[in-house]
CSV table of C-alpha atoms in Angstrom, one decimal:
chain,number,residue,atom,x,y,z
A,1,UNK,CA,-3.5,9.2,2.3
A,2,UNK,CA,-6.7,11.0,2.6
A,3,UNK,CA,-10.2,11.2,0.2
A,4,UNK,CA,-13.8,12.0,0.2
A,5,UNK,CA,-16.5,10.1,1.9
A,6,UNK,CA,-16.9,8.5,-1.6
A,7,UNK,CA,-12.8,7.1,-1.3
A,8,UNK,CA,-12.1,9.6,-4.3
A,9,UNK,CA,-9.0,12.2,-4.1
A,10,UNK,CA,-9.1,15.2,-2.7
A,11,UNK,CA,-8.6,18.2,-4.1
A,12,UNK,CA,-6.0,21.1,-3.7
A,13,UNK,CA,-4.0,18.6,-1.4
A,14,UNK,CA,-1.3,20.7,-1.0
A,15,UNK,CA,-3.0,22.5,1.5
A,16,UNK,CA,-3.6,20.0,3.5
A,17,UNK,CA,-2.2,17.3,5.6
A,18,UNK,CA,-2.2,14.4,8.3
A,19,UNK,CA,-1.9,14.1,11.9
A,20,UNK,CA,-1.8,11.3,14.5
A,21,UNK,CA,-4.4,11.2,16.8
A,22,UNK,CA,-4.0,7.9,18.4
A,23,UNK,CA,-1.6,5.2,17.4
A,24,UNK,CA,-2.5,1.6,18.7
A,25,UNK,CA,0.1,-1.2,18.5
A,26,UNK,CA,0.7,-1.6,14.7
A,27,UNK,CA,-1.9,0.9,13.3
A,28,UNK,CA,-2.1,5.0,13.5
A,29,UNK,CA,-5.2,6.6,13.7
A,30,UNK,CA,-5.2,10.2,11.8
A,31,UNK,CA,-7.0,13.1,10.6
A,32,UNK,CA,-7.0,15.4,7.7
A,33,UNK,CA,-6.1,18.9,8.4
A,34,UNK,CA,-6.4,21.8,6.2
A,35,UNK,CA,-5.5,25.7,5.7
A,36,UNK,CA,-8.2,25.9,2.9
A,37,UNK,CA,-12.1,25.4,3.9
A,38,UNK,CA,-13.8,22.3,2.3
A,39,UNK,CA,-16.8,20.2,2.4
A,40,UNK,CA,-17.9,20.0,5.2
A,41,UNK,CA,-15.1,21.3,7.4
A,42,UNK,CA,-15.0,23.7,10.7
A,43,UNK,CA,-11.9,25.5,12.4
A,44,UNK,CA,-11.0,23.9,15.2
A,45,UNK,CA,-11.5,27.5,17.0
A,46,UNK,CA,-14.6,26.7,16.2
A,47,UNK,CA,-14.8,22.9,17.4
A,48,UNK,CA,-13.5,24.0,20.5
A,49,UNK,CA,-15.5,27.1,21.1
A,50,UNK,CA,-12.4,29.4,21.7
A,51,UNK,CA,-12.7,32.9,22.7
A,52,UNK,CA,-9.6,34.3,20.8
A,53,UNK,CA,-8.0,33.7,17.6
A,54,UNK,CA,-6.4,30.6,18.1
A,55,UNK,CA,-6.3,27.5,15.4
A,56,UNK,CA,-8.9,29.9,13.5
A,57,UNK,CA,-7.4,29.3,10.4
A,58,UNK,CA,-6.7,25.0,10.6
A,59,UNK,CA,-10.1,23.5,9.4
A,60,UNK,CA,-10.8,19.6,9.4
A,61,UNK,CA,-14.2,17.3,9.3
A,62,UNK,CA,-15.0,16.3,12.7
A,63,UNK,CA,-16.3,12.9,11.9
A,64,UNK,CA,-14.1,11.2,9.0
A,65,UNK,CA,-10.7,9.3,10.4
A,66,UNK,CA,-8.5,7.6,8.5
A,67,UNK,CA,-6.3,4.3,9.6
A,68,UNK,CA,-3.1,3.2,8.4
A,69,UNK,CA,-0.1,0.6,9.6
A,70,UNK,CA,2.6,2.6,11.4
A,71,UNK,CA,4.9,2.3,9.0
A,72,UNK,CA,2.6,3.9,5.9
A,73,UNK,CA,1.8,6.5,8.4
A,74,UNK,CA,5.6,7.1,8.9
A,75,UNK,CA,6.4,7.4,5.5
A,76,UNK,CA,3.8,9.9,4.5
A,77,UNK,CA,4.0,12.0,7.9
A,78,UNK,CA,4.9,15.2,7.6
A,79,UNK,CA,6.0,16.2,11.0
A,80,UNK,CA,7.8,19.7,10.0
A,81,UNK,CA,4.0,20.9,8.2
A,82,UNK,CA,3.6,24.4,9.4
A,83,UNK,CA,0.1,23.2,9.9
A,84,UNK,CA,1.0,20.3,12.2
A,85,UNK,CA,3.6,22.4,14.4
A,86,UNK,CA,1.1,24.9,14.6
A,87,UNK,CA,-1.1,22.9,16.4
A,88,UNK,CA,0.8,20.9,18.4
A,89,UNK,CA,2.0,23.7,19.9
A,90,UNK,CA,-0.9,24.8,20.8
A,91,UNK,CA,-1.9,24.5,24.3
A,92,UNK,CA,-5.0,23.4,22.8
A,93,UNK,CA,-3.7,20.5,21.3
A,94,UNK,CA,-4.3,17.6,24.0
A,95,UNK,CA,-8.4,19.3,24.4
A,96,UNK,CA,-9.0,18.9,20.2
A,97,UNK,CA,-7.2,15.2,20.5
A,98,UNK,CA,-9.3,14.2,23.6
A,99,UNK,CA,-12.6,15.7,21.5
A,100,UNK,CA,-11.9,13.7,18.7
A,101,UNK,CA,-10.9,10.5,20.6
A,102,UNK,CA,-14.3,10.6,22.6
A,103,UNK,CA,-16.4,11.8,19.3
A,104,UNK,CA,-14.5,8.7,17.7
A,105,UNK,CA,-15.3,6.4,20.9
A,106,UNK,CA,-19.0,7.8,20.5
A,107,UNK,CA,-19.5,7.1,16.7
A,108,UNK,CA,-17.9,3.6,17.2
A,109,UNK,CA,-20.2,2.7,19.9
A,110,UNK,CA,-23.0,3.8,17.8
A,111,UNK,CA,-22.4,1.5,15.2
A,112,UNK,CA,-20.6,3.4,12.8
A,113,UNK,CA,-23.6,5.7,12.7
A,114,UNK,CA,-22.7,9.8,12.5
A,115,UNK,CA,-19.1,9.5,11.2
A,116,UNK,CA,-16.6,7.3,8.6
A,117,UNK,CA,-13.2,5.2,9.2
A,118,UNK,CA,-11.5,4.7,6.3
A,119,UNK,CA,-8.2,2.4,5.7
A,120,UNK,CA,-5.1,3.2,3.7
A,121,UNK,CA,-3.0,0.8,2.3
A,122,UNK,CA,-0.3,0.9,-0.3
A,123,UNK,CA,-1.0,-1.7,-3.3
A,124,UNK,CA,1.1,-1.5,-6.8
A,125,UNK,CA,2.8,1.5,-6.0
A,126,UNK,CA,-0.6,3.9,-4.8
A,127,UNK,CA,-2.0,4.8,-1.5
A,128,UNK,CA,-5.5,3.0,-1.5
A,129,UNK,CA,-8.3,3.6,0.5
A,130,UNK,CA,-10.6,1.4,1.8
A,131,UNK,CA,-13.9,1.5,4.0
A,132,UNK,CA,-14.3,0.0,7.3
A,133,UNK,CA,-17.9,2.0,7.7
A,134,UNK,CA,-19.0,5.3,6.7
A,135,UNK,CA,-22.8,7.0,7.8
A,136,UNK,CA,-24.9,6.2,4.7
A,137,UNK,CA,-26.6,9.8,4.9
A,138,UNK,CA,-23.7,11.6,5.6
A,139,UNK,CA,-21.9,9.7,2.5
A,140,UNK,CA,-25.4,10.3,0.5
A,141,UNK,CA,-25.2,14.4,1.1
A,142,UNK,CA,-21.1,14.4,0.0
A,143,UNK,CA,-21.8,12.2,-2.7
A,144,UNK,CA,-24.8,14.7,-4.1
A,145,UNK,CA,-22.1,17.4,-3.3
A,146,UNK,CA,-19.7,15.9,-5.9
A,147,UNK,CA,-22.0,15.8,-8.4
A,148,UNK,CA,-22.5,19.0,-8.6
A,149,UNK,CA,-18.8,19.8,-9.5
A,150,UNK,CA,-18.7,20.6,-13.3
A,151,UNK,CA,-15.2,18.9,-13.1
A,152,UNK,CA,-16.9,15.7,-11.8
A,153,UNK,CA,-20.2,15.7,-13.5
A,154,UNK,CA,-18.9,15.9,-16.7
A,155,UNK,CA,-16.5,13.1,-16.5
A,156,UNK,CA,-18.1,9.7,-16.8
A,157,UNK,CA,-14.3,7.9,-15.5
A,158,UNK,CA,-15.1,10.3,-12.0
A,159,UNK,CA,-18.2,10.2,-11.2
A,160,UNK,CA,-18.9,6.3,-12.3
A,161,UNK,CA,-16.6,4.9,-9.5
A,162,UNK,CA,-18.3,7.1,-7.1
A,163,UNK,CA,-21.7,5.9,-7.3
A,164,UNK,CA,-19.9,2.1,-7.1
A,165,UNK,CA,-18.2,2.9,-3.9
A,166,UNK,CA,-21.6,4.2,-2.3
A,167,UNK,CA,-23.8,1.7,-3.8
A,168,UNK,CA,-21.5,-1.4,-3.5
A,169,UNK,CA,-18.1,-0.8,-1.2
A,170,UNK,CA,-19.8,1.0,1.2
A,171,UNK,CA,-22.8,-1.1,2.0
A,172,UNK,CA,-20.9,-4.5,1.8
A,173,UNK,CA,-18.0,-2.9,4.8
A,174,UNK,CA,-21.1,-1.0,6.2
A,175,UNK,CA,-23.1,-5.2,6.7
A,176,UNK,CA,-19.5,-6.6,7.9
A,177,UNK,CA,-19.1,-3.8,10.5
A,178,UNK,CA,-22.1,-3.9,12.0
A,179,UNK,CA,-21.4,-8.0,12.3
A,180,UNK,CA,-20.6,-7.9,15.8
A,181,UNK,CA,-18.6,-11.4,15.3
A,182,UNK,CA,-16.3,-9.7,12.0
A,183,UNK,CA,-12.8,-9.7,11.5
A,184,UNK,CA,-13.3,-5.6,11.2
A,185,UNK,CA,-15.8,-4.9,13.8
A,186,UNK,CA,-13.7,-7.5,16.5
A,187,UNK,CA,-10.3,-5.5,15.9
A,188,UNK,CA,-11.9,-1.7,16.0
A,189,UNK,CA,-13.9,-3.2,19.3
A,190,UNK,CA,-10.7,-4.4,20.8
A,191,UNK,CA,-8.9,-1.0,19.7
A,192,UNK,CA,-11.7,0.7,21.7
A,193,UNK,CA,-12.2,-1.3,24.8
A,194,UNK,CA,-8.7,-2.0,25.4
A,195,UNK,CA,-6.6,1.2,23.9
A,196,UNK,CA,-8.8,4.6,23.4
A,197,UNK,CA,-10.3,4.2,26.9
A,198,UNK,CA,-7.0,4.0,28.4
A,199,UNK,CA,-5.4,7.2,26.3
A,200,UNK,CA,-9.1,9.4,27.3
A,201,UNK,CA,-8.2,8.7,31.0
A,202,UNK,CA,-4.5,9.8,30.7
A,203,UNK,CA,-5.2,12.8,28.6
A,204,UNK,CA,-8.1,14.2,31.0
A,205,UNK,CA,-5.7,13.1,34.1
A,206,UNK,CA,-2.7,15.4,32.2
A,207,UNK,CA,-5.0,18.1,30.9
A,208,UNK,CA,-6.5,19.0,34.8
C-alpha cells in the first residue's frame, strides 16, 4: 500500500513499511517509513532536528500521505515491524506525528500545493492507488527521476503508464480537488476542520 508520486511500485519494499498517523472515523491516514534512503526521503533525526542519534536510521518523505479504509489499513499493518516499534517507542514519537499532522493541515489548506494524498483501495485482488491531489512540480521532478532508471527507461510497459498518471490521473483529481464544492475536496475539508484540528490540540496539550 504505498508508490511513487507517479502511483507506480516502489522498489525494495521490504525495507519498508506503514504507520498510522491519524485515523478519522472509517479511514486511516499513514506514511511510508523506511530503513533504506530513497527519493527524496530524510531521517526523521533530521526532520526533527535532534541532537543525538535517535531515529537516525528511519527515513520517510515529509510530504506524500497515503489514505485507506480502516479495515485495508488493518489488514496490511504491520504492528510488530522493528521499524514501527522503534519509533513508537520513541519519546519522539507524538513531536514527528504532531509535525506531520500540521505539515498535512498546512499543505491541505494550501490547496494541495507542496505535498500529495494518495488513496488505496483493494480491486480484483491488488492494492490500487489512487490520487486525491499531488503538487504538479513535485510529481514533475520524481517523474524525471524515474526516467532516469535504466530499469524504467528501457521498458516501454513502465515508463508508458507513468507519463498517463501525470499527464491525465493527476490533473483530472488535481481540477476535482481544488473544486471547493467536490465529493473529494468536501470529505478531506470536513476530515480537517472537524478531526485533525481536534488531535493537534490533544497532542500539544499531552506533549507539554
Amino acid at each position: 500500500m504505498i508508490c511513487t508520486r507517479l502511483l507506480s511500485p516502489i522498489k525494495n519494499h521490504q525495507q519498508k513499511t506503514i504507520l498510522p498517523i491519524i485515523e478519522v472515523d472509517d479511514f486511516v491516514i499513514y506514511k511510508m517509513i523506511s530503513s533504506d534512503l530513497f527519493y527524496n526521503a530524510k531521517a526523521i533525526n533530521q526532520y526533527l532536528n535532534l541532537k543525538n542519534d535517535d531515529l537516525k536510521e528511519i527515513f520517510f518523505d515529509e510530504n506524500v500521505y497515503f489514505i485507506c479504509s480502516n479495515k485495508l489499513f488493518d489488514n496490511e499493518f504491520e504492528k510488530d515491524h522493528q521499524l514501527i516499534k522503534e519509533l513508537k517507542n520513541s519519546i519522539y514519537f507524538h513531536e514527528f506525528v504532531l509535525k506531520q499532522l500540521k505539515n498535512f493541515k498546512e499543505i491541505v489548506t494550501n490547496d494541495g500545493n507542496g505535498g500529495s494524498l494518495i488513496l488505496f483501495d483493494y480491486m480484483r485482488g491488488y492494492h490500487k492507488p489512487f490520487y486525491v491531489f499531488s503538487d504538479i512540480e513535485q510529481t514533475k521532478k520524481e517523474l524525471d527521476y524515474l526516467l532516469e532508471l535504466p530499469e524504467i527507461k528501457e521498458d516501454i510497459n513502465y515508463y508508458l503508464p507513468l507519463y498517463d498518471n501525470y499527464i491525465t490521473k493527476l490533473k483530472k483529481a488535481n481540477e476535482a480537488f481544488n473544486n471547493k464544492t467536490s465529493e473529494i475536496f468536501l470529505f478531506v475539508d470536513q476530515l480537517l476542520r472537524t478531526k485533525i484540528d481536534t488531535i493537534i490540540d490533544d497532542i500539544e496539550n499531552n506533549v507539554k
